Coordinates of C-alpha atoms in Angstrom, one line a residue:
M194 CA 32.0 30.3 -11.4
A195 CA 30.7 28.2 -8.5
A196 CA 29.1 31.3 -7.0
Q197 CA 27.3 32.1 -10.3
V198 CA 26.0 28.5 -10.5
T199 CA 24.8 28.6 -6.9
Q200 CA 23.1 32.0 -7.5
G201 CA 21.4 30.6 -10.6
R202 CA 20.0 27.7 -8.7
S203 CA 18.8 29.7 -5.8
G204 CA 17.0 32.4 -7.6
W205 CA 13.3 33.0 -6.9
G206 CA 12.6 33.0 -10.6
R207 CA 13.9 29.5 -10.9
V208 CA 11.7 28.4 -7.9
G209 CA 8.7 29.8 -9.6
A210 CA 9.5 28.1 -12.9
I211 CA 9.9 24.8 -11.2
V212 CA 6.6 25.2 -9.4
L213 CA 4.8 26.0 -12.6
L214 CA 6.4 23.0 -14.3
L215 CA 5.4 20.6 -11.5
T216 CA 1.9 22.0 -11.6
A217 CA 1.7 21.4 -15.4
L218 CA 3.1 17.9 -15.1
L219 CA 0.7 17.0 -12.2
S220 CA -2.2 18.3 -14.3
L221 CA -1.1 16.3 -17.3
I222 CA -1.0 13.1 -15.1
M223 CA -4.5 13.9 -13.8
V224 CA -5.9 14.4 -17.3
A225 CA -4.2 11.2 -18.6
F226 CA -5.7 9.0 -15.9
A227 CA -8.9 10.7 -15.0
W228 CA -10.2 11.8 -18.4
P229 CA -10.6 8.3 -19.9
A230 CA -12.2 7.0 -16.6
T231 CA -14.7 9.8 -16.3
R232 CA -15.6 9.9 -20.0
S233 CA -15.9 6.1 -20.3
G234 CA -19.1 4.7 -21.7
V235 CA -20.6 2.2 -24.2
H236 CA -19.4 3.0 -27.7
D237 CA -19.8 0.6 -30.6
I238 CA -19.6 -2.5 -28.4
P239 CA -19.7 -5.5 -30.7
L240 CA -22.9 -7.4 -29.9
A241 CA -24.6 -10.4 -31.6
V242 CA -28.3 -10.8 -31.9
A243 CA -29.5 -14.3 -32.7
G244 CA -32.9 -15.5 -33.8
P245 CA -35.5 -15.3 -36.5
P246 CA -35.3 -12.2 -38.7
Q247 CA -38.5 -10.6 -37.4
A248 CA -37.5 -10.9 -33.8
T249 CA -33.9 -9.8 -34.4
S250 CA -34.9 -6.8 -36.5
Q251 CA -37.2 -5.6 -33.7
V252 CA -34.5 -5.9 -31.1
V253 CA -31.9 -4.1 -33.3
R254 CA -34.4 -1.2 -33.8
Q255 CA -34.9 -1.0 -30.0
L256 CA -31.2 -1.0 -29.3
E257 CA -30.6 1.8 -31.7
A258 CA -33.6 3.8 -30.4
K259 CA -32.7 3.4 -26.7
R260 CA -28.8 3.5 -27.0
P261 CA -27.9 5.1 -30.3
G262 CA -24.3 4.4 -31.3
A263 CA -23.7 2.1 -28.3
F264 CA -23.6 -1.2 -30.1
D265 CA -22.1 -2.6 -33.3
V266 CA -24.7 -5.3 -33.9
R267 CA -24.1 -8.5 -35.8
V268 CA -27.3 -10.6 -36.6
V269 CA -26.9 -14.4 -36.7
G270 CA -29.3 -17.2 -37.2
D271 CA -28.8 -19.4 -34.1
T272 CA -27.3 -19.8 -30.7
A273 CA -24.2 -21.7 -31.9
A274 CA -23.2 -18.9 -34.3
A275 CA -23.6 -16.3 -31.5
E276 CA -21.5 -18.5 -29.1
R277 CA -18.8 -18.9 -31.8
L278 CA -18.5 -15.2 -32.2
I279 CA -18.1 -14.7 -28.4
K280 CA -15.4 -17.4 -28.1
D281 CA -13.6 -16.0 -31.1
R282 CA -13.6 -12.6 -29.4
E283 CA -15.5 -10.9 -32.2
V284 CA -18.3 -9.8 -29.9
Y285 CA -18.6 -9.3 -26.2
G286 CA -22.0 -11.0 -25.8
A287 CA -25.3 -11.9 -27.5
I288 CA -29.0 -11.5 -27.2
D289 CA -30.4 -14.9 -28.1
L290 CA -34.0 -15.0 -29.3
T291 CA -34.0 -18.4 -30.8
S292 CA -36.1 -20.1 -28.1
G293 CA -38.8 -17.4 -27.9
K294 CA -37.7 -16.4 -24.5
P295 CA -34.9 -13.8 -24.6
Q296 CA -31.5 -15.0 -23.2
L297 CA -28.5 -12.8 -22.7
I298 CA -25.1 -14.5 -23.3
V299 CA -22.1 -12.7 -21.8
A300 CA -18.4 -13.3 -21.4
S301 CA -17.3 -11.7 -18.2
A302 CA -13.7 -12.8 -18.9
A303 CA -13.6 -10.5 -21.9
S304 CA -14.7 -7.6 -19.7
P305 CA -16.8 -7.7 -16.5
V306 CA -17.7 -4.0 -17.0
V307 CA -19.2 -4.7 -20.5
A308 CA -20.9 -7.8 -19.2
Q309 CA -22.6 -5.7 -16.5
A310 CA -23.6 -3.1 -19.1
L311 CA -25.1 -5.7 -21.3
Q312 CA -27.2 -7.0 -18.3
Q313 CA -28.6 -3.5 -17.8
V314 CA -29.5 -3.3 -21.5
A315 CA -31.3 -6.7 -21.3
L316 CA -33.3 -5.4 -18.3
A317 CA -34.3 -2.4 -20.4
L318 CA -35.5 -4.6 -23.2
A319 CA -37.3 -7.1 -21.0
P320 CA -40.7 -5.3 -20.8
S321 CA -41.0 -5.3 -24.6
Q322 CA -40.1 -8.9 -24.8
G323 CA -42.6 -10.0 -22.2
D324 CA -40.1 -11.9 -19.9
A325 CA -36.9 -10.9 -18.2
A326 CA -33.9 -12.1 -20.0
V327 CA -32.0 -15.1 -18.6
V328 CA -28.3 -14.3 -18.3
R329 CA -25.7 -17.0 -19.1
D330 CA -22.0 -16.4 -18.7
L331 CA -20.3 -18.3 -21.5
V332 CA -16.7 -17.5 -20.6
P333 CA -16.7 -16.6 -16.9
L334 CA -13.8 -15.3 -14.8
P335 CA -12.2 -17.6 -12.3
S336 CA -14.2 -18.3 -9.1
D337 CA -11.3 -17.0 -7.0
D338 CA -11.5 -13.6 -8.7
P339 CA -15.0 -13.2 -10.2
R340 CA -14.7 -9.4 -10.6
G341 CA -11.4 -9.6 -12.4
A342 CA -9.7 -7.3 -9.9
G343 CA -6.3 -9.0 -10.1
L344 CA -6.1 -8.7 -13.9
S345 CA -7.1 -5.0 -13.7
A346 CA -4.6 -4.3 -11.0
G347 CA -1.9 -6.0 -13.0
S348 CA -2.1 -3.4 -15.7
L349 CA 0.2 -1.1 -13.8
P350 CA 3.0 -3.6 -13.1
L351 CA 2.9 -4.6 -16.8
V352 CA 3.9 -1.0 -17.7
L353 CA 6.2 -0.4 -14.7
G354 CA 8.2 -3.6 -15.4
G355 CA 9.6 -2.4 -18.7
I356 CA 10.2 1.1 -17.4
M357 CA 12.0 0.0 -14.3
A358 CA 14.1 -2.4 -16.3
A359 CA 15.2 0.3 -18.8
G360 CA 15.9 2.8 -16.0
L361 CA 17.9 0.5 -13.8
L362 CA 19.9 -1.1 -16.5
T363 CA 20.7 2.3 -18.0
N364 CA 22.1 3.6 -14.7
L365 CA 23.8 0.5 -13.4
V366 CA 25.0 -1.4 -16.4
A367 CA 27.7 -0.3 -18.9
G368 CA 27.4 -1.3 -22.5
I369 CA 24.2 -1.2 -24.5
W370 CA 24.2 -4.9 -25.5
R371 CA 24.6 -5.9 -21.8
R372 CA 21.6 -3.8 -21.1
V373 CA 19.6 -5.5 -23.9
A374 CA 20.6 -8.9 -22.5
G375 CA 19.6 -7.8 -19.1
A376 CA 16.2 -6.6 -20.3
L377 CA 15.5 -9.8 -22.2
A378 CA 16.5 -11.9 -19.2
F379 CA 14.3 -9.8 -16.9
A380 CA 11.4 -10.1 -19.3
V381 CA 11.5 -13.8 -18.9
T382 CA 11.9 -13.9 -15.1
G383 CA 9.4 -11.1 -14.7
G384 CA 6.8 -12.8 -16.8
L385 CA 7.1 -16.0 -14.9
A386 CA 6.9 -14.2 -11.6
L387 CA 3.9 -12.0 -12.4
V388 CA 1.8 -14.7 -13.9
G389 CA 2.7 -17.1 -11.1
I390 CA 1.3 -14.5 -8.6
L391 CA -1.8 -13.8 -10.7
Q392 CA -2.6 -17.4 -11.7
Y393 CA -1.5 -19.5 -8.8
W394 CA -1.7 -17.2 -5.8
L395 CA -4.6 -14.8 -6.6
G396 CA -6.4 -17.1 -9.0
S397 CA -7.0 -14.2 -11.5
L398 CA -5.9 -16.1 -14.6
A399 CA -6.8 -19.4 -16.2
G400 CA -5.3 -21.0 -19.3
D401 CA -1.8 -22.2 -19.9
Y402 CA 0.8 -20.8 -17.4
W403 CA 3.6 -20.8 -20.0
A404 CA 1.5 -19.0 -22.7
N405 CA 0.4 -16.4 -20.2
S406 CA 4.0 -15.9 -19.0
G407 CA 5.1 -15.5 -22.6
V408 CA 2.6 -12.7 -23.1
V409 CA 3.9 -10.8 -20.0
A410 CA 7.5 -11.4 -21.1
L411 CA 6.8 -10.1 -24.5
S412 CA 5.1 -7.0 -23.0
I413 CA 8.0 -6.2 -20.7
A414 CA 10.5 -6.8 -23.5
A415 CA 8.6 -4.5 -25.9
T416 CA 8.6 -1.6 -23.4
A417 CA 12.1 -2.1 -22.0
L418 CA 13.7 -2.4 -25.5
T419 CA 11.9 0.6 -26.8
L420 CA 13.1 2.7 -23.9
L421 CA 16.6 1.4 -24.1
G422 CA 16.7 2.2 -27.8
L423 CA 15.4 5.8 -27.2
E424 CA 18.0 6.3 -24.4
S425 CA 20.8 5.0 -26.6
L426 CA 20.0 7.6 -29.3
L427 CA 18.7 10.5 -27.3
G428 CA 20.1 10.0 -23.8
L429 CA 18.0 10.5 -20.7
R430 CA 15.5 12.7 -22.7
G431 CA 14.7 9.7 -24.8
L432 CA 14.2 7.5 -21.8
G433 CA 11.9 10.1 -20.2
L434 CA 9.9 10.5 -23.4
G435 CA 9.4 6.8 -23.8
A436 CA 8.4 6.3 -20.2
A437 CA 5.9 9.2 -20.4
V438 CA 4.3 7.7 -23.5
M439 CA 4.0 4.3 -21.9
M440 CA 2.7 5.5 -18.6
L441 CA 0.6 8.6 -19.5
L442 CA -0.8 7.2 -22.8
G443 CA -0.3 3.4 -22.8
N444 CA -1.6 2.6 -19.3
P445 CA -4.8 4.7 -19.2
L446 CA -5.7 3.9 -22.8
S447 CA -5.0 0.1 -22.5
G448 CA -8.7 -0.6 -21.7
L449 CA -7.6 -3.5 -19.4
T450 CA -9.8 -2.3 -16.5
S451 CA -12.9 -2.0 -18.7
A452 CA -12.6 -2.4 -22.5
P453 CA -11.2 -0.4 -25.3
E454 CA -14.7 0.4 -26.6
M455 CA -15.6 1.9 -23.2
L456 CA -13.0 4.7 -23.6
P457 CA -13.7 8.0 -25.5
S458 CA -14.1 7.4 -29.2
G459 CA -10.9 6.6 -31.0
W460 CA -8.7 6.6 -27.9
G461 CA -9.4 3.0 -27.0
A462 CA -8.3 2.0 -30.5
L463 CA -5.1 4.0 -30.2
G464 CA -4.4 2.3 -26.9
Q465 CA -4.4 -1.1 -28.6
Y466 CA -1.4 -0.1 -30.7
L467 CA 0.7 0.6 -27.6
P468 CA 2.3 -2.2 -25.6
P469 CA 0.1 -2.0 -22.5
G470 CA -3.1 -2.2 -24.5
A471 CA -1.9 -5.0 -26.7
A472 CA -0.5 -6.9 -23.8
G473 CA -3.8 -6.7 -21.8
A474 CA -5.9 -7.8 -24.7
L475 CA -3.5 -10.6 -25.5
L476 CA -3.4 -11.8 -21.9
R477 CA -7.2 -12.1 -21.9
S478 CA -7.0 -14.1 -25.1
T479 CA -4.5 -16.6 -23.9
A480 CA -6.0 -16.9 -20.4
F481 CA -9.6 -17.3 -21.2
F482 CA -10.2 -17.7 -25.0
D483 CA -7.6 -20.3 -26.1
G484 CA -5.6 -17.6 -27.9
A485 CA -8.5 -16.4 -30.1
A486 CA -7.8 -13.0 -31.8
A487 CA -4.2 -13.1 -30.4
A488 CA -2.3 -12.5 -33.7
P489 CA -2.8 -8.7 -34.0
H490 CA -1.7 -8.1 -30.5
V491 CA 1.4 -10.3 -30.8
L492 CA 2.3 -8.3 -33.9
V493 CA 2.0 -5.0 -32.1
L494 CA 4.3 -6.1 -29.3
A495 CA 6.8 -7.7 -31.7
V496 CA 6.9 -4.5 -33.7
W497 CA 7.6 -2.4 -30.6
A498 CA 10.4 -4.8 -29.5
L499 CA 12.0 -4.8 -33.0
F500 CA 11.7 -1.0 -33.1
G501 CA 13.6 -0.8 -29.9
L502 CA 16.3 -3.2 -31.1
A503 CA 16.6 -1.2 -34.4
L504 CA 17.2 2.0 -32.3
V505 CA 19.9 0.2 -30.3
V506 CA 21.6 -1.0 -33.6
A507 CA 21.4 2.6 -35.0
A508 CA 23.0 4.0 -31.8
A509 CA 25.7 1.3 -31.9
V510 CA 26.5 1.9 -35.6
R511 CA 26.6 5.7 -35.3
P512 CA 29.9 6.0 -33.3
R513 CA 31.6 3.6 -35.8
A514 CA 30.5 5.7 -38.7
R515 CA 32.0 8.8 -37.0
R516 CA 35.3 7.0 -36.3
A517 CA 35.4 6.0 -40.0
E518 CA 34.8 9.6 -41.1
A519 CA 37.6 10.9 -38.8
P520 CA 40.6 9.6 -40.8
A521 CA 39.1 10.9 -44.1
S522 CA 38.7 14.4 -42.6
E523 CA 42.2 14.3 -41.3
L524 CA 43.6 13.4 -44.7
A525 CA 41.6 16.2 -46.3
A526 CA 43.0 18.7 -43.8
A527 CA 46.6 17.5 -44.4

């Protein structure tokens, strides 16, 4: 028997199959990470245009002519209304025409990539307006990290935290409820540690430390509990499937390094329904916008965490149901 097993593992056909499988997996990873990055662009970016009707209608026509489909424009009457939309995270920026001289209002904290794209648009519109647009950053990134590099780099640890927690607890801890307790405890300590590094060491985050830590903790818990639930029902296959979804879909589609609207059409919206995307958007809200537009992202993360707990409960109840059925079947056989 041992000789047959050894022969099966050492066959050249098996080597070839493994090579093909590894090639397919590597190709899948490349597509998952490179495709959104290489196909990113401006798609339906929410943008406000403020000013008198004649001036705003002219700018709206120019935007549509020069960049068709690039912007989802909202026309408002004054600067205050445009700023309110930016602070409420309903738009990424505004072209303000109220003073007669065009002004571009951006929020680099919402997305430095989008802010840069809007500046390029303002330059393109400048000749028709007579003067170059003045740029004002309404919600800037911290001075210690003006490019937002720390927050962008933090997208991967947000995903890996939950995956590592589920993987290690599954292999090193016996008992599903002990694993759940360990995942929740690590979510708290991991959130405090990651935000401490980003906020106090690297200076990449602003806002309330405890609120930001709560966001990261909820993100880790959502991922870890989902993976623990899948593993408890499906075994290692479930754990691998969940990790693949979070890493190969959730991370590249999160939009944290640019913006969901910069990803290929539809994929950015999908990413916001996965824990990495929801966590990234929520962290920007709590860190820079006083929690504006946070509720949908909190709901997404809470649903994933509850989904994972539901799977754990289902796995815990299933053996009990089987044990209850066993005496009945024995009686019927007798």
